[in-house]
Amino acid sequence: MRRNRMSEASETANGPALSPVHRPKAGPGDRTFLTRREWAAAAGTAILGACGKPSAIEPPLVSIVRAPGYDGRIYQTVRDLLARQQLQVRGRSVLLKPNLVEFEPQSAINTNPLLVHAVYEGFLALGAASVRIAEGPGHRRNTFDLADAAGYFGIVPRFEDVFVDLNLDDVRQVRHPHQVSGLRKWYLPKTALGADLLVSIPKMKTHHWVGVTLSAKNLFGVVPGGVYGWPKNPLHWAGIDECIADLHGLFPRQFAIVDGIVGMEGNGPIQGSAKQVGVLVAGRNPLAVDATCCRIMGVDPLKIRYLLLSAGQESPLMERNIRQCGESIASVATPFQLIPEFQRIRLEKRV
Amino acid sequence: MPIALLKQKQNPDGGWPYIRGSSWTEPTAYAVLALLSAGETEAAGSGLRWLRAAQRSDGSFPPQPGVDHGAWVTALAALVPAERLGLPAHARSIEWLLGNSGTESTLAYRVREWLLSTSVGDFENAGWPWAPDAAAWVGPTSMAILALKKEHSRRPSAATGARVDSATRFLWARVCRGGGWNYGSVAVYGRDLPPYPETTGMALAALRGDRSPKLGQTLDLATRFLAECRGADPLNWLRLGLIAHGRLPKGYCPPARIEPRTIMEASLDLLVTNASSAEGLLGS
């Protein structure tokens, strides 16, 4: 089994060949096929994830809506989007999980705070008993400073009262009955485990180890640095793709809204270039949302290994098995630049 | 002010949370160090009892008592004066640190890499990981160096000295092109990674007394970071790192509006503000 041992780091001062542990021996993204054993484990994950999810009975609904910029119009756009998805959150606790990575407010690294605030207001308007925002960045320990630099304090009123640093939250041990990774047990934040609905709000980005980072990969930020470190390196040793699949199974009550207004292409998720797409993609099935985002980005979701592991089979990722509403994929498709190591995931034919 | 905050935030079990909630080893160790430096022995005493109870049978400390593995926070506990933590407990924590390293430098991994003919790496300079089954990184390695240097000055041994030397080389092998440290690497796909203020301060503190030719560039960078930073955590570490090399600007005061948000930030501020406390953390 190939294992990526690092996320955003691969070289030391003495050159790229110095430390094999810091660079995957096989190239990133060089295997998307699954072994028989992996299929079995992934199928178990899919079955577990489907339990108690009414959406598993019928094809998942994925909304694609145009959102040309980060301005006041986004509030109405998000309200309309949530209404179309018919979410029942009255009296429920909702946890919003944006993607906060680095102190570069002018770049396209972090989920835009205006979108997160619009989602926050949207869920309150739907009658949610509580809405909180939470994140556990993978590299930087001073999460509040990071959120401040990303503009959250300026946009979200009383941000400090509604925000939870998942890296430092109290944890509970949980086990995945059909684990795909080598991690037999997980320590996860009680705030995330206790939420009635976990809303993943990632940025639409390429990722130099796994191809793309969308709502499923965004769950890495739920894993607490207080137990796993900065970066959360035990997950890299246990397999990034496999850990994403496990996390997907451990959080069965999810909703996803991908910030594709401005994404990141090339050497993402940190050092890539901003990419204007002008869309939000949302739905109750994060894998269907991610598969749709892939097609918008010009990436074949069936070549993203963690999506295959999480889904357990190809069919939930296939376009014909997803109910698309709003804009068509073709009308918003904006191919993202891919680094040479990931040219092979380029979408050739939509299925 | 930090002393009152620390006392107010102390949990009934004697430990401290990161911000709120249950007690964790990291904030408890920092709070104990800070309170001891301020002569607050009563509050520190119950924190010490919490730490002793949290120690695992192998000498390590878990991040939180419910977590069933030892971790990098063992170095923080080992920074507590041995006579305060208890000599046997302290000795066992040092022993665990000496036997722990990133997976990439373990014998089993090296043999495996050799058999696979992919042995091209830097196995010799062993640092410490954040958690088991993972590679070594700048942050935990810096904290372990601090603990072992302090122990070496108290009770010199060849094993401790050798491990400090190896870990020091580990840090210098990971210094960024323009000086300073990212969390552990210098580049991805040939593109340089930027140094982080907090990691740079941490590594500088660990490298007290080092005479590497690369030091000057990094100290200059840390001084620039100090002027630009607006976060409590990086400012604490930068101050400590510069104090370690006698380079903290004379009369320096952190910007007034910066308030600590976590127990670590409040504790480190207390430790760093008092030069003799910083000395206690850095070793003599």
XYZ file of C-alpha atoms in Angstrom:
635
model
C 0.000 0.000 0.000
C 1.441 3.330 -0.986
C 1.680 5.781 1.839
C 2.117 9.503 1.668
C 4.073 10.480 4.712
C 3.913 14.199 4.291
C 1.272 16.633 3.285
C 2.678 19.982 2.327
C 6.332 19.251 2.836
C 8.738 17.084 0.994
C 12.253 18.409 1.096
C 14.886 19.386 3.576
C 17.585 21.989 3.375
C 20.014 19.506 1.894
C 17.912 18.859 -1.159
C 14.942 16.876 -2.225
C 16.605 13.483 -1.975
C 17.669 13.882 1.621
C 14.769 12.337 3.425
C 12.662 9.643 1.800
C 10.259 9.817 4.696
C 9.324 13.307 3.635
C 8.440 12.397 0.101
C 6.244 9.571 -1.110
C 8.346 6.886 -2.733
C 5.780 6.420 -5.444
C 4.737 9.617 -7.111
C 1.665 11.391 -5.834
C -1.567 10.263 -7.356
C 0.036 7.427 -9.252
C -2.513 4.823 -8.188
C -6.239 5.157 -8.225
C -7.208 1.524 -8.615
C -8.263 -0.242 -5.456
C -7.240 -3.682 -4.308
C -9.929 -6.253 -3.532
C -9.339 -5.704 0.179
C -9.640 -1.951 -0.213
C -12.884 -2.340 -2.121
C -14.285 -4.489 0.671
C -13.310 -1.993 3.341
C -14.574 0.913 1.284
C -17.870 -0.806 0.641
C -18.262 -1.225 4.389
C -17.590 2.476 4.797
C -20.192 3.319 2.197
C -22.799 1.115 3.837
C -22.066 2.607 7.237
C -22.212 6.125 5.838
C -25.532 5.412 4.182
C -27.182 4.278 7.420
C -29.761 6.794 8.548
C -29.342 8.963 5.491
C -32.575 9.315 3.581
C -30.635 10.808 0.691
C -29.042 7.404 0.071
C -32.403 6.106 -1.161
C -32.585 8.459 -4.095
C -29.794 9.975 -6.169
C -28.104 12.812 -4.318
C -29.080 16.349 -5.220
C -26.208 18.711 -5.993
C -26.754 22.428 -6.543
C -24.518 24.501 -8.775
C -25.182 28.213 -8.425
C -23.390 31.163 -9.898
C -21.761 33.563 -7.428
C -19.582 36.033 -9.255
C -17.843 37.567 -6.248
C -17.539 37.954 -2.521
C -20.082 40.688 -1.973
C -23.449 41.295 -0.329
C -25.321 39.263 -2.943
C -23.857 36.094 -1.527
C -26.291 36.135 1.412
C -29.333 35.766 -0.836
C -27.537 33.244 -3.019
C -26.828 31.034 -0.019
C -30.370 31.395 1.354
C -31.780 30.270 -1.997
C -29.322 27.407 -2.204
C -30.197 26.100 1.267
C -33.918 26.407 0.523
C -33.508 24.340 -2.635
C -31.759 21.624 -0.641
C -34.689 21.438 1.819
C -32.551 20.920 4.895
C -34.391 20.217 8.132
C -32.258 21.834 10.804
C -34.857 23.454 13.038
C -33.780 22.964 16.647
C -30.556 21.237 15.560
C -26.912 22.095 16.190
C -24.937 22.955 13.097
C -21.146 23.136 12.866
C -19.567 24.989 9.949
C -16.111 23.789 8.966
C -14.296 26.195 6.620
C -10.748 25.623 5.371
C -8.161 27.838 7.083
C -4.590 27.114 6.137
C -2.203 30.042 5.981
C -1.663 33.733 6.787
C -2.120 35.025 3.262
C -5.363 37.012 3.157
C -4.820 38.158 -0.420
C -4.433 34.622 -1.755
C -7.039 31.973 -2.535
C -5.890 29.625 0.225
C -8.630 30.055 2.814
C -12.408 29.796 2.573
C -13.706 33.341 2.238
C -15.231 34.640 5.503
C -18.136 36.351 3.740
C -19.330 33.001 2.406
C -19.005 31.391 5.825
C -20.969 34.212 7.414
C -23.664 33.905 4.752
C -23.950 30.180 5.534
C -23.986 30.969 9.243
C -26.870 33.408 8.764
C -28.601 30.994 6.415
C -28.719 28.168 8.942
C -29.885 30.489 11.709
C -32.687 31.635 9.402
C -33.669 27.988 8.913
C -34.198 27.698 12.665
C -31.020 25.924 13.752
C -30.732 25.941 17.546
C -27.043 26.744 17.344
C -24.569 27.462 14.589
C -20.858 27.436 15.331
C -17.772 27.752 13.196
C -14.836 25.442 13.799
C -11.472 24.581 12.277
C -8.243 22.846 13.202
C -5.531 24.090 10.816
C -2.864 21.592 9.847
C 0.225 23.757 10.067
C -0.313 26.822 12.197
C -1.040 26.553 15.889
C -2.378 30.074 16.479
C -5.787 29.425 14.930
C -7.438 32.626 16.154
C -4.646 34.725 14.665
C -5.034 32.805 11.422
C -8.787 33.428 11.382
C -8.134 37.087 12.145
C -5.695 37.384 9.254
C -8.218 35.664 6.972
C -10.771 38.350 7.816
C -13.153 36.337 10.013
C -13.085 38.721 12.970
C -14.039 41.591 10.716
C -16.893 39.778 8.971
C -18.471 37.491 11.576
C -19.878 39.419 14.565
C -18.707 38.034 17.926
C -16.505 35.603 16.034
C -14.567 34.565 19.117
C -17.812 33.467 20.818
C -18.975 31.238 17.970
C -15.623 29.798 16.928
C -14.090 26.549 18.208
C -10.430 25.692 17.653
C -10.778 22.000 16.861
C -7.064 21.457 17.421
C -7.543 22.236 21.104
C -11.058 20.936 21.685
C -11.712 18.061 24.095
C -11.600 14.712 22.337
C -13.369 11.373 22.415
C -12.037 8.068 21.125
C -14.041 6.554 18.287
C -13.503 3.475 16.154
C -14.420 2.920 12.557
C -15.991 -0.541 12.169
C -14.847 -0.744 8.546
C -11.612 1.216 8.674
C -9.755 1.744 5.459
C -6.627 3.321 6.951
C -4.242 1.738 9.410
C -5.660 3.795 12.275
C -7.706 1.484 14.471
C -9.003 4.302 16.615
C -9.442 8.006 16.251
C -9.461 10.832 18.767
C -11.881 13.419 17.456
C -13.210 16.712 18.855
C -16.362 16.411 20.911
C -17.719 19.551 19.276
C -17.574 17.932 15.845
C -18.814 14.525 16.987
C -21.719 16.114 18.848
C -22.999 18.302 16.006
C -26.268 17.287 14.396
C -24.958 18.492 11.066
C -21.350 19.038 10.010
C -21.153 21.502 7.131
C -17.915 21.266 5.189
C -17.121 24.577 3.451
C -13.843 24.045 1.612
C -12.155 26.039 -1.086
C -12.142 24.512 -4.574
C -8.441 23.690 -4.927
C -5.976 21.338 -6.477
C -3.813 19.345 -4.074
C -0.288 18.204 -4.808
C -0.648 14.892 -2.958
C -4.214 13.762 -3.643
C -5.204 15.672 -6.779
C -7.980 17.888 -5.465
C -9.055 19.108 -2.055
C -12.793 19.643 -1.623
C -15.340 18.786 1.056
C -14.075 15.282 1.897
C -10.427 16.292 2.211
C -11.545 19.288 4.282
C -12.333 16.842 7.095
C -8.607 16.623 7.837
C -9.191 19.902 9.645
C -11.494 18.149 12.089
C -8.629 15.981 13.338
C -7.150 17.589 16.469
C -3.567 18.816 16.350
C -3.544 18.535 20.135
C -3.378 14.757 19.668
C -1.914 14.339 16.159
C 0.389 17.369 15.901
C 1.058 20.155 13.414
C 1.043 18.759 10.743
C -1.184 15.798 11.501
C 1.546 13.510 10.315
C 0.273 10.155 11.687
C -2.518 10.461 9.112
C 0.009 10.792 6.311
C 1.769 7.628 7.442
C -1.548 5.824 7.695
C -2.410 6.967 4.148
C -4.002 10.281 3.241
C -6.571 8.738 0.904
C -7.447 6.029 3.406
C -7.806 8.497 6.285
C -10.113 10.708 4.233
C -12.303 7.671 3.605
C -12.353 6.818 7.310
C -13.260 10.374 8.264
C -16.042 10.407 5.711
C -17.500 7.319 7.371
C -17.089 8.721 10.866
C -19.217 11.785 10.097
C -22.405 10.506 8.455
C -24.429 13.709 8.972
C -22.839 16.142 6.566
C -23.649 18.905 4.177
C -21.128 20.434 1.795
C -20.807 23.890 0.262
C -17.715 24.341 -1.877
C -16.316 27.850 -2.288
C -15.649 27.879 -6.005
C -16.019 31.619 -6.398
C -12.261 31.888 -6.523
C -10.430 28.566 -6.305
C -6.792 27.552 -6.590
C -5.127 25.723 -9.469
C -1.640 24.329 -10.088
C 0.489 23.559 -7.054
C -2.327 23.735 -4.504
C -3.398 23.723 -1.773
C -1.010 26.511 -0.708
C 1.340 27.560 -3.464
C -1.038 27.465 -6.422
C -2.596 30.329 -8.362
C -6.028 31.880 -7.880
C -8.663 30.601 -10.292
C -11.897 32.485 -10.876
C -14.797 30.075 -11.351
C -17.724 32.003 -9.867
C -19.742 29.119 -8.463
C -20.911 27.526 -5.262
C -21.507 23.776 -5.325
C -23.565 22.252 -2.530
C -25.427 19.155 -1.448
C -26.140 16.662 1.297
C -23.836 14.021 -0.153
C -20.267 15.367 0.044
C -18.928 12.782 -2.381
C -21.473 13.746 -5.021
C -20.612 17.404 -4.416
C -16.895 16.667 -4.762
C -17.450 14.599 -7.906
C -19.385 17.509 -9.425
C -16.635 19.966 -8.451
C -14.084 17.684 -10.096
C -16.002 17.804 -13.361
C -16.203 21.595 -13.174
C -12.425 21.660 -12.601
C -11.797 19.324 -15.534
C -10.773 16.453 -13.261
C -12.073 12.895 -13.468
C -13.551 12.041 -10.042
C -13.129 8.348 -10.795
C -9.366 8.970 -10.772
C -9.399 10.511 -7.293
C -8.484 7.634 -5.071
C -10.005 8.893 -1.838
C -13.342 9.440 -3.549
C -13.345 5.825 -4.726
C -12.370 4.601 -1.259
C -15.040 6.729 0.401
C -17.795 5.822 -2.032
C -17.021 2.108 -2.010
C -17.971 1.883 -5.668
C -17.938 4.115 -8.681
C -21.657 4.622 -9.133
C -22.299 7.369 -6.520
C -19.623 9.405 -8.251
C -21.041 9.041 -11.740
C -22.736 12.044 -13.231
C -25.776 10.093 -14.338
C -26.383 9.070 -10.735
C -26.369 12.615 -9.382
C -29.357 14.933 -9.639
C -27.890 18.260 -10.665
C -29.844 21.472 -10.148
C -29.104 25.081 -10.940
C -26.414 25.593 -13.544
C -25.208 22.745 -15.717
C -21.646 21.511 -15.316
C -20.880 22.432 -18.908
C -21.991 26.025 -18.449
C -19.604 26.653 -15.547
C -16.787 24.223 -16.414
C -13.419 25.905 -15.880
C -10.500 23.511 -16.312
C -7.902 23.916 -13.588
C -4.189 23.715 -14.277
C -2.716 20.494 -12.922
C 0.875 19.895 -11.914
C 2.727 17.333 -14.088
C 2.361 14.642 -11.410
C -1.428 14.860 -11.736
C -1.952 15.273 -15.472
C -3.297 11.746 -15.439
C -6.426 12.736 -13.499
C -7.570 15.075 -16.266
C -11.194 14.433 -17.250
C -11.429 12.976 -20.739
C -15.019 11.796 -20.877
C -17.844 12.597 -18.493
C -19.704 9.526 -17.167
C -2.471 39.615 35.073
C -1.379 36.240 33.622
C -1.052 34.831 37.151
C -4.664 35.719 37.972
C -5.786 34.275 34.648
C -3.917 31.037 35.257
C -5.404 30.648 38.716
C -8.872 31.406 37.422
C -8.624 28.875 34.596
C -7.225 26.022 36.680
C -9.557 23.028 36.673
C -10.670 21.404 39.960
C -8.493 18.389 39.081
C -5.397 20.639 39.241
C -4.705 20.717 35.507
C -5.446 23.313 32.848
C -7.425 23.257 29.606
C -6.100 24.777 26.410
C -8.884 27.359 26.463
C -11.788 25.776 28.296
C -12.837 22.227 29.087
C -10.805 19.272 30.346
C -7.188 19.379 31.421
C -4.426 18.670 28.922
C -0.737 17.998 29.505
C 0.616 20.843 27.376
C -1.160 23.786 29.030
C -0.707 22.197 32.449
C 3.058 21.867 32.026
C 3.375 25.464 30.821
C 1.149 26.777 33.610
C 3.146 24.888 36.233
C 6.412 26.291 34.879
C 4.986 29.816 34.859
C 3.503 29.617 38.340
C 6.676 28.116 39.786
C 8.667 30.965 38.274
C 6.293 33.421 39.931
C 6.530 31.708 43.302
C 2.891 30.576 43.188
C 3.604 27.211 44.740
C 0.092 26.269 45.829
C -1.520 26.446 42.387
C 1.610 24.937 40.874
C 1.484 22.126 43.432
C -1.887 20.808 42.356
C -0.748 21.103 38.741
C 2.290 19.007 39.595
C 0.070 16.366 41.167
C -2.013 16.326 37.976
C 1.129 15.835 35.889
C 2.412 12.991 38.049
C -0.930 11.228 37.779
C -0.980 11.670 34.007
C 2.414 10.048 33.447
C 2.262 6.677 31.727
C 4.071 3.590 32.939
C 6.671 3.924 30.162
C 7.622 7.400 31.408
C 5.866 9.309 28.645
C 2.974 11.733 28.963
C -0.178 11.563 26.832
C -1.612 14.735 25.293
C -4.655 14.206 27.509
C -5.271 11.420 30.037
C -7.908 9.723 27.851
C -5.427 9.326 24.997
C -3.582 6.036 25.205
C -0.209 6.984 23.776
C 2.731 9.052 24.923
C 3.599 12.125 22.878
C 5.850 15.117 22.390
C 4.412 16.791 25.503
C 6.708 14.518 27.506
C 9.416 17.096 26.744
C 7.319 19.813 28.383
C 6.840 17.748 31.517
C 10.581 17.077 31.539
C 11.195 20.845 31.543
C 9.595 21.033 34.976
C 12.396 21.059 37.592
C 13.185 17.455 38.527
C 12.860 18.064 42.240
C 9.392 19.507 41.695
C 8.056 16.832 39.370
C 9.714 14.145 41.481
C 13.094 12.636 40.688
C 11.845 9.192 39.570
C 9.064 10.655 37.411
C 11.474 13.122 35.843
C 14.122 10.480 35.198
C 11.582 8.241 33.470
C 10.427 11.089 31.232
C 14.024 11.778 30.197
C 14.593 8.089 29.555
C 11.517 7.950 27.316
C 12.683 11.016 25.387
C 16.090 9.461 24.795
C 14.450 6.355 23.378
C 11.956 8.147 21.183
C 12.480 9.529 17.685
C 10.763 10.050 14.369
C 9.859 6.797 12.648
C 12.222 7.608 9.769
C 15.234 7.244 12.041
C 14.207 3.993 13.721
C 16.219 0.868 12.978
C 13.200 -1.006 11.637
C 12.426 1.699 9.119
C 16.043 2.022 8.046
C 16.307 -1.732 7.479
C 13.082 -1.667 5.493
C 14.317 1.181 3.339
C 17.635 -0.569 2.820
C 15.893 -3.770 1.722
C 13.754 -1.773 -0.681
C 16.883 -0.017 -1.974
C 15.338 3.356 -1.345
C 17.767 4.306 1.375
C 18.784 7.740 0.227
C 17.856 9.847 3.161
C 18.894 11.638 6.274
C 18.518 8.899 8.867
C 21.323 9.957 11.144
C 19.963 13.157 12.613
C 17.119 12.063 14.802
C 14.439 14.477 15.877
C 11.143 13.912 17.645
C 7.615 13.447 16.289
C 4.438 15.024 17.609
C 2.832 11.607 18.016
C 3.810 7.943 17.560
C 4.168 6.395 14.101
C 5.156 9.631 12.417
C 8.176 11.588 11.249
C 10.111 14.107 13.325
C 9.327 17.825 13.096
C 10.863 21.120 14.139
C 8.423 21.961 16.959
C 8.621 18.788 19.057
C 12.336 18.456 18.323
C 12.972 21.954 19.656
C 11.069 21.232 22.859
C 12.904 17.937 23.384
C 16.266 19.659 22.876
C 15.325 22.243 25.505
C 14.405 19.491 27.965
C 17.523 17.443 27.314
C 19.843 20.452 27.491
C 18.366 21.359 30.844
C 18.823 17.791 32.010
C 22.376 17.713 30.666
C 23.317 20.782 32.656
C 21.862 19.161 35.778
C 23.166 15.655 35.201
C 25.565 15.413 32.252
C 25.622 12.162 30.305
C 27.054 11.002 27.015
C 23.652 9.762 25.853
C 21.965 13.086 26.451
C 24.787 15.053 24.836
C 24.834 12.822 21.768
C 21.100 13.077 21.301
C 21.183 16.867 21.592
C 23.955 17.018 18.988
C 22.010 14.805 16.598
C 18.815 16.790 17.034
C 20.691 20.051 16.559
C 21.908 18.785 13.185
C 18.301 17.797 12.432
C 17.207 21.408 12.935
C 19.985 22.900 10.846
C 19.216 20.481 8.017
C 15.745 21.993 7.877
C 16.483 25.696 8.001
C 14.738 27.668 5.265
C 16.709 29.233 2.458
C 16.517 32.761 3.873
C 16.829 31.598 7.485
C 14.229 30.509 10.012
C 12.083 27.408 10.070
C 8.871 26.259 8.523
C 7.215 23.442 10.481
C 9.674 20.932 9.104
C 10.529 21.281 5.455
C 12.117 23.848 3.225
C 10.471 23.268 -0.144
C 7.732 21.458 -2.019
C 8.331 20.506 -5.642
C 11.273 22.847 -5.727
C 9.374 25.841 -4.390
C 10.655 27.285 -1.137
C 8.412 27.228 1.895
C 8.340 30.339 4.079
C 9.691 30.340 7.622
C 7.141 30.655 10.416
C 7.745 33.146 13.261
C 6.674 30.763 16.018
C 8.708 27.795 14.778
C 11.705 30.032 14.192
C 11.540 31.325 17.761
C 11.151 27.804 19.116
C 14.144 26.439 17.214
C 16.286 29.439 18.172
C 15.475 28.816 21.824
C 16.539 25.196 21.416
C 19.765 26.250 19.693
C 20.991 28.415 22.518
C 24.778 28.398 22.557
C 25.005 27.084 18.985
C 27.576 28.748 16.747
C 26.413 27.738 13.294
C 27.326 30.189 10.519
C 23.636 30.149 9.549
C 22.656 31.607 12.911
C 23.171 35.294 12.070
C 20.761 35.263 9.142
C 18.102 33.556 11.220
C 18.536 35.947 14.150
C 18.122 38.886 11.779
C 14.956 37.285 10.443
C 13.625 36.693 13.944
C 14.235 40.345 14.801
C 12.241 41.386 11.726
C 9.462 38.948 12.646
C 9.376 40.438 16.136
C 8.723 43.894 14.718
C 5.965 42.652 12.392
C 4.134 39.972 14.398
C 0.824 40.656 16.089
C 0.088 37.273 17.668
C 0.814 36.293 21.274
C 2.187 32.830 20.464
C 4.775 33.855 17.854
C 5.799 36.890 19.916
C 6.401 34.710 22.962
C 8.574 32.291 21.032
C 10.450 34.986 19.155
C 11.241 36.742 22.406
C 12.430 33.510 23.959
C 14.502 32.652 20.898
C 16.144 36.057 20.841
C 16.735 36.023 24.611
C 18.518 32.696 24.135
C 21.050 34.417 21.892
C 21.206 37.753 23.708
C 19.497 39.470 20.786
C 16.180 40.684 22.227
C 16.148 44.457 21.557
C 16.826 46.352 24.770
C 13.630 47.597 26.390
C 11.408 45.613 24.008
C 7.709 45.524 24.941
C 5.097 43.556 23.001
C 2.307 45.607 21.395
C -0.208 46.600 24.071
C -3.349 45.253 22.428
C -2.180 41.654 22.304
C -4.023 39.496 24.807
C -3.299 35.814 25.414
C -6.088 33.516 24.210
C -4.769 30.216 25.483
C -3.154 28.977 28.677
C 0.090 28.416 26.782
C 0.162 31.996 25.593
C -0.488 33.368 29.086
C 2.079 31.043 30.660
C 4.815 31.683 28.135
C 4.243 35.415 28.395
C 4.816 35.150 32.128
C 7.922 33.040 31.635
C 9.430 35.215 28.940
C 8.700 38.546 30.574
C 10.817 37.599 33.529
C 14.389 37.117 32.321
C 15.274 34.733 35.138
C 12.205 32.604 34.326
C 13.258 32.451 30.711
C 16.626 31.309 31.956
C 14.865 28.511 33.823
C 13.129 27.385 30.663
C 16.225 27.629 28.509
C 18.579 26.025 31.000
C 21.740 27.540 32.366
